[in-house]
Short mmCIF file of C-alpha atoms and ligand atoms in Angstrom, two decimals:
data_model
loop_
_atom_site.label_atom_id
_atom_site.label_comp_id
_atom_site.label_asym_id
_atom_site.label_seq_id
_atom_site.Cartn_x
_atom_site.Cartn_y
_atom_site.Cartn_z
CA UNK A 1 -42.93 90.30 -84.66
CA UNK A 2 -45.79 92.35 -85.24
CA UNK A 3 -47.31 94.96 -87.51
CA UNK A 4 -48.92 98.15 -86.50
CA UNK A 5 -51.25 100.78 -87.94
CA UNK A 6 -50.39 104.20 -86.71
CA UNK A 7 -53.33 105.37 -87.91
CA UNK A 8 -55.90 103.49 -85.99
CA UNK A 9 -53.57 101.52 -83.68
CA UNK A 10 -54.57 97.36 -85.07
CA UNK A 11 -51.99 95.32 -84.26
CA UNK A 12 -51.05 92.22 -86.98
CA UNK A 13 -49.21 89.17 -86.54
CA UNK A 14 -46.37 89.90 -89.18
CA UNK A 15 -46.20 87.42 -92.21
CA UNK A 16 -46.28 87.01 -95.45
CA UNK A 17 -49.85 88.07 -96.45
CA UNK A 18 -50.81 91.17 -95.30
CA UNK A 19 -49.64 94.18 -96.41
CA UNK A 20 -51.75 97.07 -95.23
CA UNK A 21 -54.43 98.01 -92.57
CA UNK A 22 -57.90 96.87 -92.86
CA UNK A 23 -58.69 100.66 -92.41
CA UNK A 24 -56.27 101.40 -95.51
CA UNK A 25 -53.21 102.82 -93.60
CA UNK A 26 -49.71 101.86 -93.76
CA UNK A 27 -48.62 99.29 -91.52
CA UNK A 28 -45.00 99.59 -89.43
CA UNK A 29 -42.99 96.71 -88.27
CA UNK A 30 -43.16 96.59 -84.14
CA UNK A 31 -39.33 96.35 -83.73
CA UNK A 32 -36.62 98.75 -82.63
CA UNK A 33 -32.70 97.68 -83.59
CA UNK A 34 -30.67 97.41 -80.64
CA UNK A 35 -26.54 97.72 -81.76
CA UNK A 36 -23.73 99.19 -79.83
CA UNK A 37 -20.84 99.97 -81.65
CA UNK A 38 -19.03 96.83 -79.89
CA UNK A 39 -21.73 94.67 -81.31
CA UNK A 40 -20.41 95.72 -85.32
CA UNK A 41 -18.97 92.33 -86.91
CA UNK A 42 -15.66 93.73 -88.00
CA UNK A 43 -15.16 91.54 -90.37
CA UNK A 44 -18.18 91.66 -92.57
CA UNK A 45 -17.54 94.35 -95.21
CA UNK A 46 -21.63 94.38 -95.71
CA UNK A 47 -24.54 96.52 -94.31
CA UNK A 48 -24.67 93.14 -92.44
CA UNK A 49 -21.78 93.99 -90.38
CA UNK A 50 -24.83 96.18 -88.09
CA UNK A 51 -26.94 92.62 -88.31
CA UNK A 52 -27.93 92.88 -84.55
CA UNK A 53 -29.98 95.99 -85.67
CA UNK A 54 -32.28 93.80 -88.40
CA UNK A 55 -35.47 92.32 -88.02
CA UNK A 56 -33.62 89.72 -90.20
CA UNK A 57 -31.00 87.73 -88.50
CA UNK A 58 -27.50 87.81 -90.77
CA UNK A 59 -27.65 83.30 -90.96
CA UNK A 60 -30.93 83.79 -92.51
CA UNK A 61 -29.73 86.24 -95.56
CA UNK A 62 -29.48 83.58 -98.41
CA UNK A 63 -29.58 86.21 -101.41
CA UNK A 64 -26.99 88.89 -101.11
CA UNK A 65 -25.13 90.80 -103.29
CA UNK A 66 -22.83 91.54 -100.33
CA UNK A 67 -24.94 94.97 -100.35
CA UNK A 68 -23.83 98.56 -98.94
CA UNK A 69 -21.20 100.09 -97.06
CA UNK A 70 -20.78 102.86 -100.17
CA UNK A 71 -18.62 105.32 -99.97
CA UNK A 72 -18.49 108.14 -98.35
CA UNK A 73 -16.58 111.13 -100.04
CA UNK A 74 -16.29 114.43 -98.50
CA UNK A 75 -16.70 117.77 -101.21
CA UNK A 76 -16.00 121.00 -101.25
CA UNK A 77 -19.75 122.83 -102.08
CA UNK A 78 -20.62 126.26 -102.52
CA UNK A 79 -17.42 126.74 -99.83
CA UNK A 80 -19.01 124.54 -97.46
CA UNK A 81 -17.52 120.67 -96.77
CA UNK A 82 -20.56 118.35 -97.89
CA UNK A 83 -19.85 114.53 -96.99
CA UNK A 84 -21.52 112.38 -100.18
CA UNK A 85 -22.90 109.38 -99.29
CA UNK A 86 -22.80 107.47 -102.65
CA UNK A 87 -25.95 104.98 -103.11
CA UNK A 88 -25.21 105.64 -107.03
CA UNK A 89 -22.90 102.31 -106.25
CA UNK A 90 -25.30 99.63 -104.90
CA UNK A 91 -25.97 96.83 -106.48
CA UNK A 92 -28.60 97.17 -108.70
CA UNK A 93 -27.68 100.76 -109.11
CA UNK A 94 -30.05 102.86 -106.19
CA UNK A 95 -30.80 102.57 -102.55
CA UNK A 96 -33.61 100.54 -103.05
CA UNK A 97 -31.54 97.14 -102.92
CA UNK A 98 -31.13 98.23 -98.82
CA UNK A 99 -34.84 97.90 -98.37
CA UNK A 100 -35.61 95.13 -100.46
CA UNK A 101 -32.71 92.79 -99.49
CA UNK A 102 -34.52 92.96 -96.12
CA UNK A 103 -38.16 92.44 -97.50
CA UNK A 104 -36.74 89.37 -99.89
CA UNK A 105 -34.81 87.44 -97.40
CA UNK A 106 -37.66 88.07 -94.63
CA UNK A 107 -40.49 86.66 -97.58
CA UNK A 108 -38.40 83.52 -98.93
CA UNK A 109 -37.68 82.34 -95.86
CA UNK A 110 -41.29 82.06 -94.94
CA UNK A 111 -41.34 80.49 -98.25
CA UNK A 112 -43.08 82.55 -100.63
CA UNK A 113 -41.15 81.80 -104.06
CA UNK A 114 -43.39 84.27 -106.78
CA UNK A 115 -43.14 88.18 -106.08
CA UNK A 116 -45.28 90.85 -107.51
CA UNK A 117 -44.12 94.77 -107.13
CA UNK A 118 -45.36 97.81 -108.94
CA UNK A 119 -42.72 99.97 -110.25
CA UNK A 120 -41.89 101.72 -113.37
CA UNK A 121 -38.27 102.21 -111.98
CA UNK A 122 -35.92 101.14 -109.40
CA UNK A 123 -38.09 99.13 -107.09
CA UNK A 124 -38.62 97.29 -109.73
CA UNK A 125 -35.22 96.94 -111.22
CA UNK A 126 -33.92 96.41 -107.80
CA UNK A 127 -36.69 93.45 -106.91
CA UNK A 128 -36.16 91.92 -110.48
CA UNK A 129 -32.26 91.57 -109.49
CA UNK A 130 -32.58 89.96 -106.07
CA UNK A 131 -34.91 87.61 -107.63
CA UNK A 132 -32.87 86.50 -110.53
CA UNK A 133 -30.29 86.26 -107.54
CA UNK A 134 -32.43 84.08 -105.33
CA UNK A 135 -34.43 82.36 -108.39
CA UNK A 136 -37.72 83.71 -107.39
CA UNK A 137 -40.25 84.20 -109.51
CA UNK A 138 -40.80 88.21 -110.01
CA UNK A 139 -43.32 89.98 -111.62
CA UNK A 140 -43.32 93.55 -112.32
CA UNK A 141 -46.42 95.43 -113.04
CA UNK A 142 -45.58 98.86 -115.29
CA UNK A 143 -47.91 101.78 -116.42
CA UNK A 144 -48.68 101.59 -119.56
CA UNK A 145 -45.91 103.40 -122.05
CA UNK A 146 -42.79 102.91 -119.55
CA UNK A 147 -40.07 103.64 -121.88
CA UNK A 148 -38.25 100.84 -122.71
CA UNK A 149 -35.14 102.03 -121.78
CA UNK A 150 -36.30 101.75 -118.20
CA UNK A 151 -36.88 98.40 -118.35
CA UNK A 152 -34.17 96.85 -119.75
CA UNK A 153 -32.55 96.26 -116.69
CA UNK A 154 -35.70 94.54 -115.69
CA UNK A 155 -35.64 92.35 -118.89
CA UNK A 156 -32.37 91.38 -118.27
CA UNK A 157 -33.13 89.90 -114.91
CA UNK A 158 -35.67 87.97 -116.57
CA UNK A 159 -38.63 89.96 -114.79
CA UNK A 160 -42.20 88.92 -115.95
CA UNK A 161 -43.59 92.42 -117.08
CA UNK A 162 -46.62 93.21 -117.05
CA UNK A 163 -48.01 96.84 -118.57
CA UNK A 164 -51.27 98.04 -117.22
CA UNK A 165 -53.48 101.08 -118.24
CA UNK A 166 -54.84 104.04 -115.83
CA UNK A 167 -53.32 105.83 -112.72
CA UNK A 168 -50.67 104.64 -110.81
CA UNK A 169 -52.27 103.37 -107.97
CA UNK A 170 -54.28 101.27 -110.53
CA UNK A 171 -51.20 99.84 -111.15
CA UNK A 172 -50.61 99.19 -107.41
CA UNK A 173 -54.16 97.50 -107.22
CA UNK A 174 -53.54 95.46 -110.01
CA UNK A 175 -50.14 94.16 -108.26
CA UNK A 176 -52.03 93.25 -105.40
CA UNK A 177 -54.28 90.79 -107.19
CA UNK A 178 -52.18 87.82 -106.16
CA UNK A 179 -51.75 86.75 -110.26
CA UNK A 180 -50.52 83.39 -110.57
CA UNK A 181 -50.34 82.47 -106.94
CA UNK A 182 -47.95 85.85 -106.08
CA UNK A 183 -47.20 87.83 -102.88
CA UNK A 184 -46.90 91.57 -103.34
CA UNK A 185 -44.29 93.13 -102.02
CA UNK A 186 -44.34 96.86 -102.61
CA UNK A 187 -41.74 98.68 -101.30
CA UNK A 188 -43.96 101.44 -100.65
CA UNK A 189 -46.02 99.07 -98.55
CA UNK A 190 -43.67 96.68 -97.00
CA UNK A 191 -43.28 96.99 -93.34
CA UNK A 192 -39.76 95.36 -93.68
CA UNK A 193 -38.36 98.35 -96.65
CA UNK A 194 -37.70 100.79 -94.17
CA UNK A 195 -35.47 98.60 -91.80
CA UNK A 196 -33.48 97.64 -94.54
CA UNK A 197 -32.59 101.38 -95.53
CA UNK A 198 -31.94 102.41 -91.60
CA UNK A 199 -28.89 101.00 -93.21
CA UNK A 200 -27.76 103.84 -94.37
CA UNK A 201 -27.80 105.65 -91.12
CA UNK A 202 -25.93 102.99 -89.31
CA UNK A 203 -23.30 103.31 -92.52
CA UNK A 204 -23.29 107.56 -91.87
CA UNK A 205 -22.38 107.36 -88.64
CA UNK A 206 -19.57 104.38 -88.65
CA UNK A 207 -18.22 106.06 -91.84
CA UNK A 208 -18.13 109.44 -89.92
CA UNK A 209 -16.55 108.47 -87.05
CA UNK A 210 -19.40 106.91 -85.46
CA UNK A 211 -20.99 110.58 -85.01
CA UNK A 212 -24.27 111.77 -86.03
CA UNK A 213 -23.71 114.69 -88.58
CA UNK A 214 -26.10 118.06 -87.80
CA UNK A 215 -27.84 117.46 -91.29
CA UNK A 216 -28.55 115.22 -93.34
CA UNK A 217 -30.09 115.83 -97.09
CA UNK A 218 -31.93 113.79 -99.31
CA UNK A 219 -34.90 113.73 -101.71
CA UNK A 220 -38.58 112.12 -101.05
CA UNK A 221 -40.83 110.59 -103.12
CA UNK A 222 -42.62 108.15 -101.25
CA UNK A 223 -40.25 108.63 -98.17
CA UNK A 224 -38.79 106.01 -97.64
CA UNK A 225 -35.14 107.40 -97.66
CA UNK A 226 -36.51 109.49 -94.48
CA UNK A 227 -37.94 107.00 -92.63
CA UNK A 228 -34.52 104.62 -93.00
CA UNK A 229 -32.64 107.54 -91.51
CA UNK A 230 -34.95 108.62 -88.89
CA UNK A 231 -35.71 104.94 -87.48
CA UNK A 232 -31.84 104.11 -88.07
CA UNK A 233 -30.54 107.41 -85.88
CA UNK A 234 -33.77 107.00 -83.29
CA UNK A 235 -32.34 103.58 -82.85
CA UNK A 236 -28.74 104.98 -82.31
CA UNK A 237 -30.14 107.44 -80.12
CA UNK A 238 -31.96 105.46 -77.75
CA UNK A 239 -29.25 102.80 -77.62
CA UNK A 240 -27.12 105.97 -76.36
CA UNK A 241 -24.26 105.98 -79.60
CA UNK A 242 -25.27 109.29 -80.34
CA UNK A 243 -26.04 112.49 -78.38
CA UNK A 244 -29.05 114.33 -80.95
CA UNK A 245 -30.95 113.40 -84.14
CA UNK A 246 -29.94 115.18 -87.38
CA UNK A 247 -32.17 117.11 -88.32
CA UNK A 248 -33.34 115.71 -91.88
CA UNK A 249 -34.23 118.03 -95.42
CA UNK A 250 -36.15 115.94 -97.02
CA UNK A 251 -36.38 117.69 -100.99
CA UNK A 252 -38.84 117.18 -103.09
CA UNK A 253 -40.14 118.55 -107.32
CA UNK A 254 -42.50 121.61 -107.27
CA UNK A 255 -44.38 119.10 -110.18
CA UNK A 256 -45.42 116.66 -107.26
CA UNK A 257 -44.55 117.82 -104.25
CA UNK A 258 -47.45 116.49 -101.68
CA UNK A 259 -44.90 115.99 -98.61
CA UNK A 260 -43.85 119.40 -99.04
CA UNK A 261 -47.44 120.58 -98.78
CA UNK A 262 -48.57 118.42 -96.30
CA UNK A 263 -46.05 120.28 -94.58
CA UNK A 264 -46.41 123.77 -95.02
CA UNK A 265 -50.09 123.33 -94.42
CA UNK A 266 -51.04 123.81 -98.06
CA UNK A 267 -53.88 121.58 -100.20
CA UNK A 268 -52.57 118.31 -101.19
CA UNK A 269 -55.14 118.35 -103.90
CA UNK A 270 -53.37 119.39 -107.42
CA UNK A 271 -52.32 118.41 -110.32
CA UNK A 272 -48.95 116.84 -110.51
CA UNK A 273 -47.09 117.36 -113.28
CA UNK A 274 -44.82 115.32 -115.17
CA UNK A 275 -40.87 115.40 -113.70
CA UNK A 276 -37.33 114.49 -114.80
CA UNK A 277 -36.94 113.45 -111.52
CA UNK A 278 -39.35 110.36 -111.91
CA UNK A 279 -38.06 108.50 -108.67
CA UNK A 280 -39.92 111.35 -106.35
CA UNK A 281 -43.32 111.34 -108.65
CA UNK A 282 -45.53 110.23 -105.73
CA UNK A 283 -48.71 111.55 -105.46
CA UNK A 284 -50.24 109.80 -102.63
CA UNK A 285 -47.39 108.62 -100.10
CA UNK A 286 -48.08 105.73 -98.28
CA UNK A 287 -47.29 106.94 -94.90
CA UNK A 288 -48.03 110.68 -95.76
CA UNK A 289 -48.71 112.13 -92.34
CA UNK A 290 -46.19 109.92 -90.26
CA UNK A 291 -43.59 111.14 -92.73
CA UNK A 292 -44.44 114.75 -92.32
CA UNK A 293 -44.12 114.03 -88.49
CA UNK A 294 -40.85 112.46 -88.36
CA UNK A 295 -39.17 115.61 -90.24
CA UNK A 296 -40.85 117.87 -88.33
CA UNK A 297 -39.58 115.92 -84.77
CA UNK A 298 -36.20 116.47 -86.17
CA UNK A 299 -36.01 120.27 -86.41
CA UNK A 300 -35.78 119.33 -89.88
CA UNK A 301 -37.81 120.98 -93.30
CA UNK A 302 -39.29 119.40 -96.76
CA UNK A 303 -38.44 121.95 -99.17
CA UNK A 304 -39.27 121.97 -102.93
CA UNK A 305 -37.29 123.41 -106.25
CA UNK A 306 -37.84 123.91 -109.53
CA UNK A 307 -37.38 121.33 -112.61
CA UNK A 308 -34.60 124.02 -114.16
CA UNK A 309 -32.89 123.84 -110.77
CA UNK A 310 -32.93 120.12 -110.80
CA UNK A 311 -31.93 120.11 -114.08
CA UNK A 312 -29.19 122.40 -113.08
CA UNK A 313 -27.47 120.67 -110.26
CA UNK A 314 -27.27 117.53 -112.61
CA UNK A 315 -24.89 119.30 -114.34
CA UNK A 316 -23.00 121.05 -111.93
CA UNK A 317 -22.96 118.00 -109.50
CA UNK A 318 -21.39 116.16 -112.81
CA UNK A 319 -18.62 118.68 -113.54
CA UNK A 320 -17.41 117.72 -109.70
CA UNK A 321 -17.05 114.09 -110.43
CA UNK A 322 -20.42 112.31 -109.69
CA UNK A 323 -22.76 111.03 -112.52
CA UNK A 324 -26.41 111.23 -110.75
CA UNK A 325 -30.01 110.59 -111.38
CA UNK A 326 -31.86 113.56 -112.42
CA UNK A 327 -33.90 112.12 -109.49
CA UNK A 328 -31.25 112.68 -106.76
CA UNK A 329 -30.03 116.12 -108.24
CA UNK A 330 -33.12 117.09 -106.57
CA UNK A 331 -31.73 117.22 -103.60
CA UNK A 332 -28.46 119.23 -104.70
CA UNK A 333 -31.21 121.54 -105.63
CA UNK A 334 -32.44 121.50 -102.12
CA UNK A 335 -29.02 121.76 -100.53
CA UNK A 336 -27.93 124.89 -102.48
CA UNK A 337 -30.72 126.51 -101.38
CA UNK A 338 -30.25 124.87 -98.13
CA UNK A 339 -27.36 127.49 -98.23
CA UNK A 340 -28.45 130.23 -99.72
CA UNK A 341 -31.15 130.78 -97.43
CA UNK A 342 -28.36 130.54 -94.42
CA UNK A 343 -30.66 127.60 -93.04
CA UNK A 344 -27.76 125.32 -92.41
CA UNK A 345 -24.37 126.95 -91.58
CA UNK A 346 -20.46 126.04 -92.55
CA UNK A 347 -19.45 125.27 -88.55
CA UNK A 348 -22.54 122.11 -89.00
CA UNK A 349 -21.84 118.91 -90.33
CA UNK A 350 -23.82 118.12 -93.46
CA UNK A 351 -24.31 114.74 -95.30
CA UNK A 352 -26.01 114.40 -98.41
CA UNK A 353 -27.42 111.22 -99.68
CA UNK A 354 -26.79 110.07 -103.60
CA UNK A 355 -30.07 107.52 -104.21
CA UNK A 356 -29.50 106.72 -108.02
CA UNK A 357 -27.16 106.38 -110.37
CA UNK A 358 -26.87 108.31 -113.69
CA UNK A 359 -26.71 105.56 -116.35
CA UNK A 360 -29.97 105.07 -115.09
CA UNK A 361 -31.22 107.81 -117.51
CA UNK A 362 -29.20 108.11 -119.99
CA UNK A 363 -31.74 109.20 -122.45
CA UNK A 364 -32.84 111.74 -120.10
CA UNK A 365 -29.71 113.01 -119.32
CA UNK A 366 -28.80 113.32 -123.34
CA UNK A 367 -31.47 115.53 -123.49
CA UNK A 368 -30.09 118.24 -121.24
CA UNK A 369 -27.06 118.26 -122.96
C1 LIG B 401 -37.26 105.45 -105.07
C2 LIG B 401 -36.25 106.53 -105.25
C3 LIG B 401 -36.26 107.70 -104.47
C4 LIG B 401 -37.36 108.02 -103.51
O1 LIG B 401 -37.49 107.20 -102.42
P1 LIG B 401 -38.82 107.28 -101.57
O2 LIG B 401 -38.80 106.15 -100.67
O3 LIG B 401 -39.96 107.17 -102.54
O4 LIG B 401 -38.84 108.61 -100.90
C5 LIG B 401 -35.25 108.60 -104.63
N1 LIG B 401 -34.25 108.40 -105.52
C6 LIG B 401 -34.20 107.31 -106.27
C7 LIG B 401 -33.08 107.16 -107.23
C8 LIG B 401 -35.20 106.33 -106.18
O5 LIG B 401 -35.13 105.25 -106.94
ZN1 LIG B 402 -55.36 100.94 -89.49
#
């Protein structure tokens, strides 16, 4: 396998250490998944049961959780039929555990055995659980004054956690220093992350009949959640399972919102602002242009709401059974306007994707109440 730089075209062996571009862009793994729907293993009740699509092979997962295949509810939403994809129920409680199941089977099997990740939130939680899982060493590097309720869950997996002072990406550099003999494995960075979430596409569209629906929603911080859904789709696509792409609204916090502007054609030079909807507060995706791209080949939009509507939807998504991250209300907030703006119509099919659950935040969530 190998990586690749879309920005200046390198091409890397893959393995275990190197994890972005000498010229400082984001590297992609050279792979496309090839499954047909006769190639599903039927009896695997995992988002292993689309193995043949993985850059890992399914005899070389050693630490699972028995991960994915969450539900998929159908809701009646401002008088249009919404299909709720909930990633509120994965393992370690977001969609992160699709991306770095991938990245921490693909790593210990070429034998590295001490992770370092920079996360103040569910990367982090999600890395410190497969590690406890697979007994690897994992530590976790924090910005300084992470409240502690945040990293509990982290404690409890017996994460090494390590605080460190200035921006976030001095965080990120500080990960990268290879401290005690560790690997870094950002999920930001990874080139494996992305082909674990294409997961959730595969998932969509066995869960939906094996269709593609028109639209799908979800929120973007990094953009991650995109890419998985893009690559997973292209994949189904090409292979011929599927007649069109979705086209993909990818929502994002008017407080840091640099996907959204990169995409209207605005300057991506402001001051973020703090957010309730911490999971999105990226100021300088990884793959910021390529992202952009991908949502843009889709016919799709990045659009960008207020904290009051996030705040909002939290509630209102809550009163119709599902307990959310103020994080993935965002994109509630993006699908009722979505709506109200007529962009997507009852007679499509829309999907919406649920990335986090709600006792995630409990202290935030008291304080809207
Ligand atoms: C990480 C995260 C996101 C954002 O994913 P990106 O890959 O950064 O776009 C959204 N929701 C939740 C709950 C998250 O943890
Ligand atoms: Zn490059």
């Amino acid at each position: 396998m190998k990586y690749l730089c879309k920005k200046c075209g390198n091409l890397y062996d893959a393995n275990d250490k190197i994890i972005k571009c000498k010229c400082g862009g984001a590297l992609w793994l050279d792979f496309t998944g090839k499954l047909k729907k006769s190639d599903i293993k039927q009896n695997d009740f995992t988002m292993w049961r689309y193995a043949k699509a993985y850059p890992v092979k399914r005899e070389n997962v050693k630490i699972s959780f028995g991960e994915g295949l969450t539900p998929l509810s159908s809701i009646n939403y401002k008088g249009h039929k919404i299909l709720v994809k909930q990633d509120n129920l994965m393992p370690t409680g977001s969609f992160k555990d699709r991306g770095v199941v991938m990245v921490t089977n693909y790593l210990n099997n070429l034998g590295v055995t001490k992770f370092a990740e920079d996360s103040s939130g569910n990367g982090g939680s999600s890395f410190a659980g497969y590690c406890a899982l697979g007994g690897i060493d994992c530590k976790i590097f924090i910005p300084a004054g992470t409240s502690q309720g945040k990293i509990a869950q982290m404690k409890v997996y017996g994460a090494d956690l390590i605080e460190v002072e200035g921006t976030r990406a001095d965080v990120a550099n500080e990960a990268m220093k290879n401290i005690g003999g560790s690997v870094y494995v950002g999920h930001n960075w990874h080139p494996l992350f992305v082909h674990g979430v294409k997961s959730l596409a595969y998932e969509l569209w066995e869960q939906n009949e094996f269709k593609e629906p028109d639209n799908i929603v979800c929120v973007a911080g990094n953009g991650s959640i995109v890419t998985g859904i893009y690559i997973g789709f292209k994949e189904l696509l090409n292979i011929g399972e599927i007649d069109k792409m979705p086209k993909i609204y990818a929502i994002q916090t008017d407080n840091c919102n640099t996907l959204y502007r990169e995409f209207v054609g605005d300057t991506i030079n402001f001051k973020p602002l703090p957010t309730i909807a911490e999971g999105i507060s990226i100021y300088r995706p990884t793959k910021l242009k390529e992202v952009v791209d991908l949502v843009r080949e889709t016919n799709g939009k990045f659009i960008s709401v207020t904290e009051d509507e996030i705040k909002n939807e939290l509630l209102k998504v809550g009163k119709k059974g599902f307990y959310i991250e103020p994080t993935s209300a965002t994109g509630f907030a993006g699908l009722s306007k979505l709506i109200n703006d007529n962009v997507i119509n009852k007679k499509e099919q829309t999907a919406i994707i649920i990335s986090g659950n709600g006792l995630k935040a409990t202290d935030k969530i008291l304080n809207l109440l």
